[in-house]
Amino acid sequence: MEELANSISSAVISLTPHDALLSFNNHPLVYFFENQNSDIDFMPPDKLKASLFKALRNFPLLLGHIKETSNGTVNVLIDKSNLNMPEFLESTSTVNYKDVKNSGFSWNSWPSGVATAGPAVIPDKDGIIKLLSIHVIRLANNSGVILFCNIPHYIIDGVGYYKFLRHWAMQCRRLRYTGASEEHVPSCYTFDRNALRVSMQGRRSPLDIETYDALTSAGVLSSFLAFLPLSFRTRLIAIGARFVYGQGYFFHISDTALKDLHILIKEYSDDIPLTSYSLLAALFRVAVSRAILNESEELGIVAKATNMIVPEFLRRTLWKTAPHVLLNVVHTYDFLPSDIRSYIGNSIYMRVVQTPAEYLQDNTDTEVHGHLAAQITHAMSKVNNALLGEFYDTVATHPKAYSNLTTYMGMRPTALSVIDERHYKTDSVDFGDGSPAWISGLPRHIPNFIALLSAPEHVGGGSYVYASLKPTNAEAMLCDKFFTTYAKLLF
């Protein structure tokens, strides 16, 4: 502790409205490592902990306290005399890695208490938000290790999250195999939010109206959320997440299945070259939307009565179902100047894509998926430095954008968020005994959330999809023959 404090300089890092966009969310992931050779020295706990403290020298951001000032701005206060030490837990389990592996890593096979943090940010009883939570579980007979790691999205995005995890793993390998116990690797990372602001200088390109409205349209609820103090606001969101949550599911879409889907729908794509992202996003967007629509029609008493009394053509004329919303969350590091690729923060862009609800019902599967995939591809192809700069400026000039976006998504039951995590270098998360065999989200997460992950070649390549959904909607999706032709449920 004292050695770590002596290596840290006190500092204040001012967070921005851009950071606040995902301030209610955590980034909790679980990693499964197999002891394939039954090594006694498999992922040794002393080296894991020692290397963690060495890695934190280069990530002092994770040792700070999130503090809200009197004027409503938020800082990370790094005080070397009062560090916000990470939560680091170690435990053992009677569960054998083989049993977890044989179950396909399904939730039911996990030991109890793996996650020490949930999907929503929650301050502890003293009002402190832990900026790093680690839980190392050694499985029966030293057969493997489960590693849980969480960092709040407020201070770091997925790219930064993995930069930290890879840095920790590298420090562990150095301790174990090179004997570099005292040598300190100088930091090559910057946490100064001004670096991102400066990189955004230059020409601007206007945002689309849907994304602009999601960021800037303030209502009573969004204004109320923005008015609340940070600690109370996060607690309120966390309480809501306990009652409105999604059940986690894993799907696999092989390379072959995705190619087949592409061939089927490309004639409806308006000659736009479709991407794997747009194909996957469209596949899940349509399936989730139809499941939600079917549920509202079947279970809603008012909807049933309306359908019986009012003819269909009048219902379509007098009122329309709100459009379905797809929020595409994009990491933008590839657009940053090379001199700040070491930036650690939130370099993200969000693009709202709306689809009329009626369109999903009035057209064939191939038409719907082809047109929606083309719409998503077209929207994502517009992302460039000028658009990112405009996005950044819009958020900066609307400090309540985070609460506007939160209520915008929360008030739309068909809203779906998608993020592509396939480009993360997860194979570099190697503490000296190999890369994780499986990476997972939590059994429960925020509802209507989709994350795309890479699938290895031995299972047919393609993508794993972690989907957090309402169970009744997931059941309906599994009855969707078009969807299940391409997406296979794992658990």
Tab-separated table of N, CA and C in Angstrom, residues 72-207:
chain	number	residue	atom	x	y	z
A	72	GLY	N	-21.834	21.176	-10.062
A	72	GLY	CA	-22.363	20.048	-10.807
A	72	GLY	C	-21.372	19.295	-11.663
A	73	THR	N	-20.145	19.810	-11.806
A	73	THR	CA	-19.137	19.076	-12.567
A	73	THR	C	-18.603	17.927	-11.716
A	74	VAL	N	-18.010	16.943	-12.386
A	74	VAL	CA	-17.538	15.741	-11.706
A	74	VAL	C	-16.062	15.535	-12.003
A	75	ASN	N	-15.298	15.245	-10.964
A	75	ASN	CA	-13.864	14.998	-11.088
A	75	ASN	C	-13.519	13.630	-10.516
A	76	VAL	N	-12.391	13.104	-10.966
A	76	VAL	CA	-11.763	11.973	-10.286
A	76	VAL	C	-10.595	12.547	-9.500
A	77	LEU	N	-10.712	12.487	-8.183
A	77	LEU	CA	-9.697	13.054	-7.297
A	77	LEU	C	-8.741	11.945	-6.872
A	78	ILE	N	-7.493	12.046	-7.332
A	78	ILE	CA	-6.467	11.070	-6.958
A	78	ILE	C	-5.626	11.688	-5.842
A	79	ASP	N	-5.810	11.188	-4.647
A	79	ASP	CA	-5.118	11.699	-3.460
A	79	ASP	C	-4.233	10.579	-2.923
A	80	LYS	N	-2.938	10.715	-3.059
A	80	LYS	CA	-2.027	9.636	-2.669
A	80	LYS	C	-2.103	9.299	-1.185
A	81	SER	N	-2.632	10.234	-0.395
A	81	SER	CA	-2.794	9.960	1.044
A	81	SER	C	-4.151	9.328	1.346
A	82	ASN	N	-5.014	9.221	0.337
A	82	ASN	CA	-6.344	8.650	0.543
A	82	ASN	C	-6.796	7.965	-0.748
A	83	LEU	N	-6.070	6.923	-1.134
A	83	LEU	CA	-6.371	6.235	-2.379
A	83	LEU	C	-7.653	5.422	-2.252
A	84	ASN	N	-8.400	5.360	-3.338
A	84	ASN	CA	-9.593	4.518	-3.417
A	84	ASN	C	-9.130	3.133	-3.855
A	85	MET	N	-8.706	2.329	-2.880
A	85	MET	CA	-8.103	1.040	-3.194
A	85	MET	C	-9.119	0.105	-3.844
A	86	PRO	N	-8.664	-0.674	-4.813
A	86	PRO	CA	-9.586	-1.586	-5.487
A	86	PRO	C	-10.107	-2.660	-4.553
A	87	GLU	N	-11.281	-3.153	-4.858
A	87	GLU	CA	-11.808	-4.309	-4.154
A	87	GLU	C	-11.165	-5.548	-4.773
A	88	PHE	N	-10.361	-6.253	-3.985
A	88	PHE	CA	-9.663	-7.438	-4.480
A	88	PHE	C	-10.005	-8.608	-3.566
A	89	LEU	N	-10.810	-9.532	-4.075
A	89	LEU	CA	-11.245	-10.688	-3.301
A	89	LEU	C	-10.664	-11.964	-3.892
A	90	GLU	N	-10.324	-12.897	-3.024
A	90	GLU	CA	-9.870	-14.217	-3.438
A	90	GLU	C	-10.708	-15.256	-2.726
A	91	SER	N	-11.104	-16.298	-3.449
A	91	SER	CA	-11.895	-17.362	-2.833
A	91	SER	C	-11.621	-18.671	-3.552
A	92	THR	N	-12.070	-19.754	-2.938
A	92	THR	CA	-11.951	-21.068	-3.553
A	92	THR	C	-13.343	-21.659	-3.730
A	93	SER	N	-13.443	-22.630	-4.622
A	93	SER	CA	-14.736	-23.234	-4.904
A	93	SER	C	-14.595	-24.745	-5.026
A	94	THR	N	-15.658	-25.437	-4.699
A	94	THR	CA	-15.694	-26.890	-4.862
A	94	THR	C	-16.092	-27.291	-6.280
A	95	VAL	N	-16.428	-26.298	-7.086
A	95	VAL	CA	-16.796	-26.552	-8.484
A	95	VAL	C	-15.535	-26.807	-9.298
A	96	ASN	N	-15.544	-27.860	-10.106
A	96	ASN	CA	-14.399	-28.189	-10.945
A	96	ASN	C	-14.528	-27.513	-12.310
A	97	TYR	N	-13.408	-27.065	-12.853
A	97	TYR	CA	-13.433	-26.390	-14.157
A	97	TYR	C	-14.051	-27.288	-15.230
A	98	LYS	N	-13.763	-28.611	-15.152
A	98	LYS	CA	-14.285	-29.536	-16.154
A	98	LYS	C	-15.806	-29.487	-16.211
A	99	ASP	N	-16.451	-29.372	-15.049
A	99	ASP	CA	-17.914	-29.335	-15.023
A	99	ASP	C	-18.443	-28.044	-15.645
A	100	VAL	N	-17.748	-26.946	-15.390
A	100	VAL	CA	-18.147	-25.672	-15.989
A	100	VAL	C	-17.978	-25.736	-17.502
A	101	LYS	N	-16.851	-26.281	-17.942
A	101	LYS	CA	-16.567	-26.388	-19.375
A	101	LYS	C	-17.568	-27.310	-20.070
A	102	ASN	N	-17.865	-28.444	-19.444
A	102	ASN	CA	-18.786	-29.410	-20.054
A	102	ASN	C	-20.201	-28.849	-20.181
A	103	SER	N	-20.531	-27.872	-19.343
A	103	SER	CA	-21.858	-27.253	-19.422
A	103	SER	C	-21.901	-26.144	-20.473
A	104	GLY	N	-20.758	-25.902	-21.111
A	104	GLY	CA	-20.681	-24.804	-22.076
A	104	GLY	C	-20.582	-23.459	-21.404
A	105	PHE	N	-20.137	-23.439	-20.136
A	105	PHE	CA	-19.966	-22.221	-19.333
A	105	PHE	C	-21.307	-21.554	-19.009
A	106	SER	N	-22.364	-22.337	-18.983
A	106	SER	CA	-23.686	-21.786	-18.693
A	106	SER	C	-23.749	-21.272	-17.260
A	107	TRP	N	-24.666	-20.335	-17.058
A	107	TRP	CA	-24.764	-19.668	-15.752
A	107	TRP	C	-24.932	-20.668	-14.603
A	108	ASN	N	-25.713	-21.723	-14.836
A	108	ASN	CA	-26.036	-22.666	-13.764
A	108	ASN	C	-24.816	-23.409	-13.243
A	109	SER	N	-23.761	-23.452	-14.037
A	109	SER	CA	-22.566	-24.188	-13.624
A	109	SER	C	-21.605	-23.331	-12.803
A	110	TRP	N	-21.841	-22.032	-12.750
A	110	TRP	CA	-20.923	-21.140	-12.050
A	110	TRP	C	-21.009	-21.337	-10.535
A	111	PRO	N	-19.904	-21.120	-9.830
A	111	PRO	CA	-19.996	-21.035	-8.371
A	111	PRO	C	-20.835	-19.830	-7.974
A	112	SER	N	-21.360	-19.834	-6.782
A	112	SER	CA	-22.146	-18.684	-6.328
A	112	SER	C	-21.223	-17.516	-5.994
A	113	GLY	N	-21.741	-16.315	-6.193
A	113	GLY	CA	-21.007	-15.121	-5.778
A	113	GLY	C	-19.847	-14.726	-6.655
A	114	VAL	N	-19.880	-15.087	-7.940
A	114	VAL	CA	-18.770	-14.719	-8.842
A	114	VAL	C	-18.654	-13.205	-8.961
A	115	ALA	N	-19.751	-12.553	-9.289
A	115	ALA	CA	-19.731	-11.102	-9.523
A	115	ALA	C	-19.849	-10.350	-8.211
A	116	THR	N	-18.947	-9.422	-7.989
A	116	THR	CA	-19.007	-8.560	-6.795
A	116	THR	C	-19.531	-7.174	-7.138
A	117	ALA	N	-19.924	-6.983	-8.377
A	117	ALA	CA	-20.562	-5.741	-8.825
A	117	ALA	C	-21.537	-6.103	-9.928
A	118	GLY	N	-22.618	-5.338	-10.025
A	118	GLY	CA	-23.629	-5.608	-11.036
A	118	GLY	C	-23.496	-4.689	-12.227
A	119	PRO	N	-24.500	-4.668	-13.102
A	119	PRO	CA	-24.431	-3.845	-14.308
A	119	PRO	C	-24.592	-2.351	-14.058
A	120	ALA	N	-25.158	-1.978	-12.892
A	120	ALA	CA	-25.379	-0.563	-12.578
A	120	ALA	C	-24.400	-0.101	-11.500
A	121	VAL	N	-23.943	1.138	-11.610
A	121	VAL	CA	-23.024	1.719	-10.637
A	121	VAL	C	-23.768	1.957	-9.321
A	122	ILE	N	-23.197	1.467	-8.213
A	122	ILE	CA	-23.810	1.653	-6.895
A	122	ILE	C	-22.733	2.090	-5.910
A	123	PRO	N	-22.872	3.254	-5.290
A	123	PRO	CA	-21.925	3.651	-4.240
A	123	PRO	C	-22.086	2.748	-3.018
A	124	ASP	N	-21.021	2.574	-2.249
A	124	ASP	CA	-21.136	1.780	-1.029
A	124	ASP	C	-21.789	2.601	0.079
A	125	LYS	N	-21.852	2.046	1.293
A	125	LYS	CA	-22.559	2.716	2.391
A	125	LYS	C	-21.927	4.051	2.756
A	126	ASP	N	-20.672	4.232	2.382
A	126	ASP	CA	-19.991	5.502	2.660
A	126	ASP	C	-20.057	6.458	1.473
A	127	GLY	N	-20.804	6.071	0.439
A	127	GLY	CA	-20.939	6.927	-0.736
A	127	GLY	C	-19.787	6.821	-1.712
A	128	ILE	N	-18.914	5.825	-1.521
A	128	ILE	CA	-17.736	5.662	-2.380
A	128	ILE	C	-18.055	4.714	-3.532
A	129	ILE	N	-17.696	5.126	-4.734
A	129	ILE	CA	-17.840	4.271	-5.916
A	129	ILE	C	-16.484	3.626	-6.189
A	130	LYS	N	-16.418	2.306	-6.039
A	130	LYS	CA	-15.183	1.593	-6.330
A	130	LYS	C	-14.927	1.639	-7.837
A	131	LEU	N	-13.710	2.018	-8.205
A	131	LEU	CA	-13.376	2.148	-9.617
A	131	LEU	C	-12.717	0.897	-10.185
A	132	LEU	N	-12.464	-0.077	-9.332
A	132	LEU	CA	-11.949	-1.365	-9.793
A	132	LEU	C	-12.360	-2.442	-8.795
A	133	SER	N	-13.018	-3.469	-9.305
A	133	SER	CA	-13.422	-4.608	-8.466
A	133	SER	C	-12.920	-5.888	-9.118
A	134	ILE	N	-12.182	-6.678	-8.331
A	134	ILE	CA	-11.591	-7.926	-8.815
A	134	ILE	C	-12.006	-9.058	-7.894
A	135	HIS	N	-12.384	-10.181	-8.466
A	135	HIS	CA	-12.656	-11.389	-7.688
A	135	HIS	C	-11.985	-12.562	-8.395
A	136	VAL	N	-11.046	-13.213	-7.697
A	136	VAL	CA	-10.333	-14.370	-8.231
A	136	VAL	C	-10.846	-15.614	-7.516
A	137	ILE	N	-11.438	-16.536	-8.284
A	137	ILE	CA	-11.981	-17.768	-7.711
A	137	ILE	C	-11.168	-18.941	-8.229
A	138	ARG	N	-10.504	-19.646	-7.300
A	138	ARG	CA	-9.728	-20.825	-7.678
A	138	ARG	C	-10.642	-22.040	-7.596
A	139	LEU	N	-10.785	-22.748	-8.714
A	139	LEU	CA	-11.710	-23.866	-8.788
A	139	LEU	C	-11.110	-25.135	-8.191
A	140	ALA	N	-11.960	-26.115	-7.946
A	140	ALA	CA	-11.571	-27.331	-7.229
A	140	ALA	C	-10.350	-28.000	-7.858
A	141	ASN	N	-9.468	-28.493	-6.998
A	141	ASN	CA	-8.259	-29.213	-7.425
A	141	ASN	C	-7.366	-28.362	-8.314
A	142	ASN	N	-7.440	-27.045	-8.128
A	142	ASN	CA	-6.641	-26.111	-8.928
A	142	ASN	C	-6.861	-26.356	-10.423
A	143	SER	N	-8.103	-26.728	-10.782
A	143	SER	CA	-8.420	-27.077	-12.169
A	143	SER	C	-8.574	-25.865	-13.072
A	144	GLY	N	-8.723	-24.708	-12.481
A	144	GLY	CA	-8.873	-23.488	-13.263
A	144	GLY	C	-9.150	-22.307	-12.366
A	145	VAL	N	-9.270	-21.136	-13.000
A	145	VAL	CA	-9.532	-19.882	-12.275
A	145	VAL	C	-10.619	-19.115	-13.009
A	146	ILE	N	-11.534	-18.578	-12.226
A	146	ILE	CA	-12.511	-17.631	-12.754
A	146	ILE	C	-12.113	-16.248	-12.259
A	147	LEU	N	-11.987	-15.312	-13.178
A	147	LEU	CA	-11.596	-13.943	-12.837
A	147	LEU	C	-12.729	-12.992	-13.198
A	148	PHE	N	-13.233	-12.285	-12.192
A	148	PHE	CA	-14.229	-11.238	-12.420
A	148	PHE	C	-13.542	-9.884	-12.332
A	149	CYS	N	-13.835	-9.020	-13.295
A	149	CYS	CA	-13.253	-7.676	-13.286
A	149	CYS	C	-14.315	-6.666	-13.694
A	150	ASN	N	-14.458	-5.608	-12.896
A	150	ASN	CA	-15.418	-4.549	-13.217
A	150	ASN	C	-14.769	-3.181	-13.067
A	151	ILE	N	-15.058	-2.297	-14.029
A	151	ILE	CA	-14.664	-0.891	-13.981
A	151	ILE	C	-15.874	-0.077	-14.419
A	152	PRO	N	-16.242	0.976	-13.698
A	152	PRO	CA	-17.379	1.799	-14.128
A	152	PRO	C	-17.115	2.454	-15.484
A	153	HIS	N	-18.155	2.489	-16.299
A	153	HIS	CA	-18.047	3.122	-17.616
A	153	HIS	C	-17.817	4.626	-17.508
A	154	TYR	N	-18.130	5.202	-16.368
A	154	TYR	CA	-17.978	6.655	-16.208
A	154	TYR	C	-16.555	7.099	-16.502
A	155	ILE	N	-15.583	6.271	-16.160
A	155	ILE	CA	-14.186	6.697	-16.280
A	155	ILE	C	-13.447	6.029	-17.429
A	156	ILE	N	-14.019	4.967	-17.985
A	156	ILE	CA	-13.249	4.212	-18.963
A	156	ILE	C	-14.204	3.433	-19.872
A	157	ASP	N	-13.882	3.333	-21.148
A	157	ASP	CA	-14.708	2.557	-22.062
A	157	ASP	C	-14.112	1.159	-22.247
A	158	GLY	N	-14.700	0.380	-23.151
A	158	GLY	CA	-14.264	-0.993	-23.323
A	158	GLY	C	-12.835	-1.115	-23.807
A	159	VAL	N	-12.410	-0.207	-24.669
A	159	VAL	CA	-11.030	-0.249	-25.164
A	159	VAL	C	-10.056	-0.003	-24.020
A	160	GLY	N	-10.345	1.012	-23.194
A	160	GLY	CA	-9.498	1.287	-22.038
A	160	GLY	C	-9.520	0.160	-21.019
A	161	TYR	N	-10.693	-0.446	-20.857
A	161	TYR	CA	-10.845	-1.581	-19.938
A	161	TYR	C	-9.868	-2.689	-20.314
A	162	TYR	N	-9.826	-3.027	-21.605
A	162	TYR	CA	-8.941	-4.104	-22.032
A	162	TYR	C	-7.478	-3.681	-22.053
A	163	LYS	N	-7.213	-2.414	-22.242
A	163	LYS	CA	-5.822	-1.956	-22.137
A	163	LYS	C	-5.310	-2.179	-20.717
A	164	PHE	N	-6.175	-1.891	-19.732
A	164	PHE	CA	-5.770	-2.143	-18.346
A	164	PHE	C	-5.581	-3.627	-18.096
A	165	LEU	N	-6.540	-4.439	-18.535
A	165	LEU	CA	-6.475	-5.874	-18.263
A	165	LEU	C	-5.244	-6.489	-18.925
A	166	ARG	N	-4.947	-6.077	-20.148
A	166	ARG	CA	-3.757	-6.607	-20.834
A	166	ARG	C	-2.478	-6.135	-20.141
A	167	HIS	N	-2.492	-4.894	-19.641
A	167	HIS	CA	-1.321	-4.370	-18.946
A	167	HIS	C	-1.078	-5.139	-17.652
A	168	TRP	N	-2.149	-5.424	-16.922
A	168	TRP	CA	-2.020	-6.224	-15.699
A	168	TRP	C	-1.469	-7.617	-16.033
A	169	ALA	N	-2.021	-8.242	-17.082
A	169	ALA	CA	-1.557	-9.570	-17.470
A	169	ALA	C	-0.085	-9.546	-17.858
A	170	MET	N	0.332	-8.500	-18.571
A	170	MET	CA	1.735	-8.382	-18.979
A	170	MET	C	2.635	-8.246	-17.748
A	171	GLN	N	2.204	-7.452	-16.775
A	171	GLN	CA	2.994	-7.290	-15.557
A	171	GLN	C	3.112	-8.614	-14.813
A	172	CYS	N	2.058	-9.409	-14.838
A	172	CYS	CA	2.096	-10.712	-14.171
A	172	CYS	C	3.081	-11.643	-14.867
A	173	ARG	N	3.069	-11.660	-16.191
A	173	ARG	CA	4.024	-12.500	-16.930
A	173	ARG	C	5.451	-12.074	-16.639
A	174	ARG	N	5.689	-10.773	-16.566
A	174	ARG	CA	7.032	-10.273	-16.274
A	174	ARG	C	7.498	-10.739	-14.902
A	175	LEU	N	6.619	-10.658	-13.919
A	175	LEU	CA	6.989	-11.089	-12.567
A	175	LEU	C	7.312	-12.576	-12.531
A	176	ARG	N	6.545	-13.354	-13.284
A	176	ARG	CA	6.682	-14.804	-13.208
A	176	ARG	C	7.859	-15.347	-14.014
A	177	TYR	N	8.130	-14.731	-15.158
A	177	TYR	CA	9.055	-15.377	-16.094
A	177	TYR	C	10.309	-14.577	-16.422
A	178	THR	N	10.361	-13.305	-16.062
A	178	THR	CA	11.578	-12.532	-16.367
A	178	THR	C	12.272	-12.047	-15.108
A	179	GLY	N	11.646	-12.219	-13.962
A	179	GLY	CA	12.259	-11.787	-12.709
A	179	GLY	C	12.321	-10.289	-12.558
A	180	ALA	N	11.525	-9.557	-13.358
A	180	ALA	CA	11.535	-8.085	-13.291
A	180	ALA	C	10.664	-7.636	-12.128
A	181	SER	N	11.107	-7.949	-10.899
A	181	SER	CA	10.289	-7.671	-9.722
A	181	SER	C	10.341	-6.213	-9.299
A	182	GLU	N	11.445	-5.538	-9.605
A	182	GLU	CA	11.588	-4.160	-9.141
A	182	GLU	C	11.432	-3.142	-10.265
A	183	GLU	N	11.721	-3.562	-11.483
A	183	GLU	CA	11.696	-2.615	-12.588
A	183	GLU	C	10.271	-2.149	-12.865
A	184	HIS	N	10.103	-0.853	-13.007
A	184	HIS	CA	8.782	-0.277	-13.272
A	184	HIS	C	8.697	0.135	-14.734
A	185	VAL	N	7.655	-0.321	-15.406
A	185	VAL	CA	7.439	0.046	-16.803
A	185	VAL	C	6.778	1.421	-16.838
A	186	PRO	N	7.419	2.425	-17.420
A	186	PRO	CA	6.844	3.774	-17.437
A	186	PRO	C	5.486	3.808	-18.123
A	187	SER	N	4.641	4.698	-17.660
A	187	SER	CA	3.302	4.816	-18.221
A	187	SER	C	3.340	5.421	-19.616
A	188	CYS	N	2.549	4.854	-20.497
A	188	CYS	CA	2.426	5.416	-21.843
A	188	CYS	C	0.998	5.856	-22.098
A	189	TYR	N	0.204	5.969	-21.030
A	189	TYR	CA	-1.214	6.301	-21.167
A	189	TYR	C	-1.482	7.733	-20.703
A	190	THR	N	-2.497	8.334	-21.308
A	190	THR	CA	-2.935	9.658	-20.869
A	190	THR	C	-4.397	9.593	-20.486
A	191	PHE	N	-4.753	10.252	-19.375
A	191	PHE	CA	-6.124	10.257	-18.867
A	191	PHE	C	-6.741	11.652	-18.939
A	192	ASP	N	-5.983	12.592	-19.484
A	192	ASP	CA	-6.433	13.981	-19.577
A	192	ASP	C	-7.507	14.119	-20.645
A	193	ARG	N	-8.705	14.500	-20.220
A	193	ARG	CA	-9.810	14.617	-21.172
A	193	ARG	C	-9.585	15.721	-22.198
A	194	ASN	N	-8.721	16.646	-21.912
A	194	ASN	CA	-8.417	17.694	-22.892
A	194	ASN	C	-7.774	17.114	-24.157
A	195	ALA	N	-7.070	15.994	-23.997
A	195	ALA	CA	-6.432	15.365	-25.157
A	195	ALA	C	-7.479	14.963	-26.191
A	196	LEU	N	-8.611	14.443	-25.715
A	196	LEU	CA	-9.676	14.069	-26.642
A	196	LEU	C	-10.312	15.307	-27.258
A	197	ARG	N	-10.511	16.326	-26.445
A	197	ARG	CA	-11.129	17.567	-26.943
A	197	ARG	C	-10.264	18.194	-28.034
A	198	VAL	N	-8.960	18.274	-27.801
A	198	VAL	CA	-8.052	18.872	-28.773
A	198	VAL	C	-8.032	18.070	-30.076
A	199	SER	N	-8.119	16.740	-29.950
A	199	SER	CA	-8.080	15.895	-31.150
A	199	SER	C	-9.315	16.075	-32.017
A	200	MET	N	-10.385	16.649	-31.445
A	200	MET	CA	-11.636	16.834	-32.186
A	200	MET	C	-11.680	18.140	-32.967
A	201	GLN	N	-10.616	18.913	-32.925
A	201	GLN	CA	-10.612	20.196	-33.638
A	201	GLN	C	-10.602	19.958	-35.145
A	202	GLY	N	-11.275	20.842	-35.860
A	202	GLY	CA	-11.359	20.703	-37.314
A	202	GLY	C	-12.778	20.915	-37.794
A	203	ARG	N	-13.056	20.478	-38.994
A	203	ARG	CA	-14.370	20.717	-39.583
A	203	ARG	C	-15.428	19.851	-38.915
A	204	ARG	N	-16.693	20.225	-39.155
A	204	ARG	CA	-17.810	19.533	-38.531
A	204	ARG	C	-18.812	19.057	-39.582
A	205	SER	N	-19.497	17.960	-39.249
A	205	SER	CA	-20.551	17.422	-40.100
A	205	SER	C	-21.786	17.233	-39.234
A	206	PRO	N	-22.961	17.694	-39.666
A	206	PRO	CA	-24.139	17.679	-38.798
A	206	PRO	C	-24.580	16.271	-38.413
A	207	LEU	N	-25.080	16.148	-37.192
A	207	LEU	CA	-25.636	14.883	-36.716
A	207	LEU	C	-26.977	14.619	-37.393
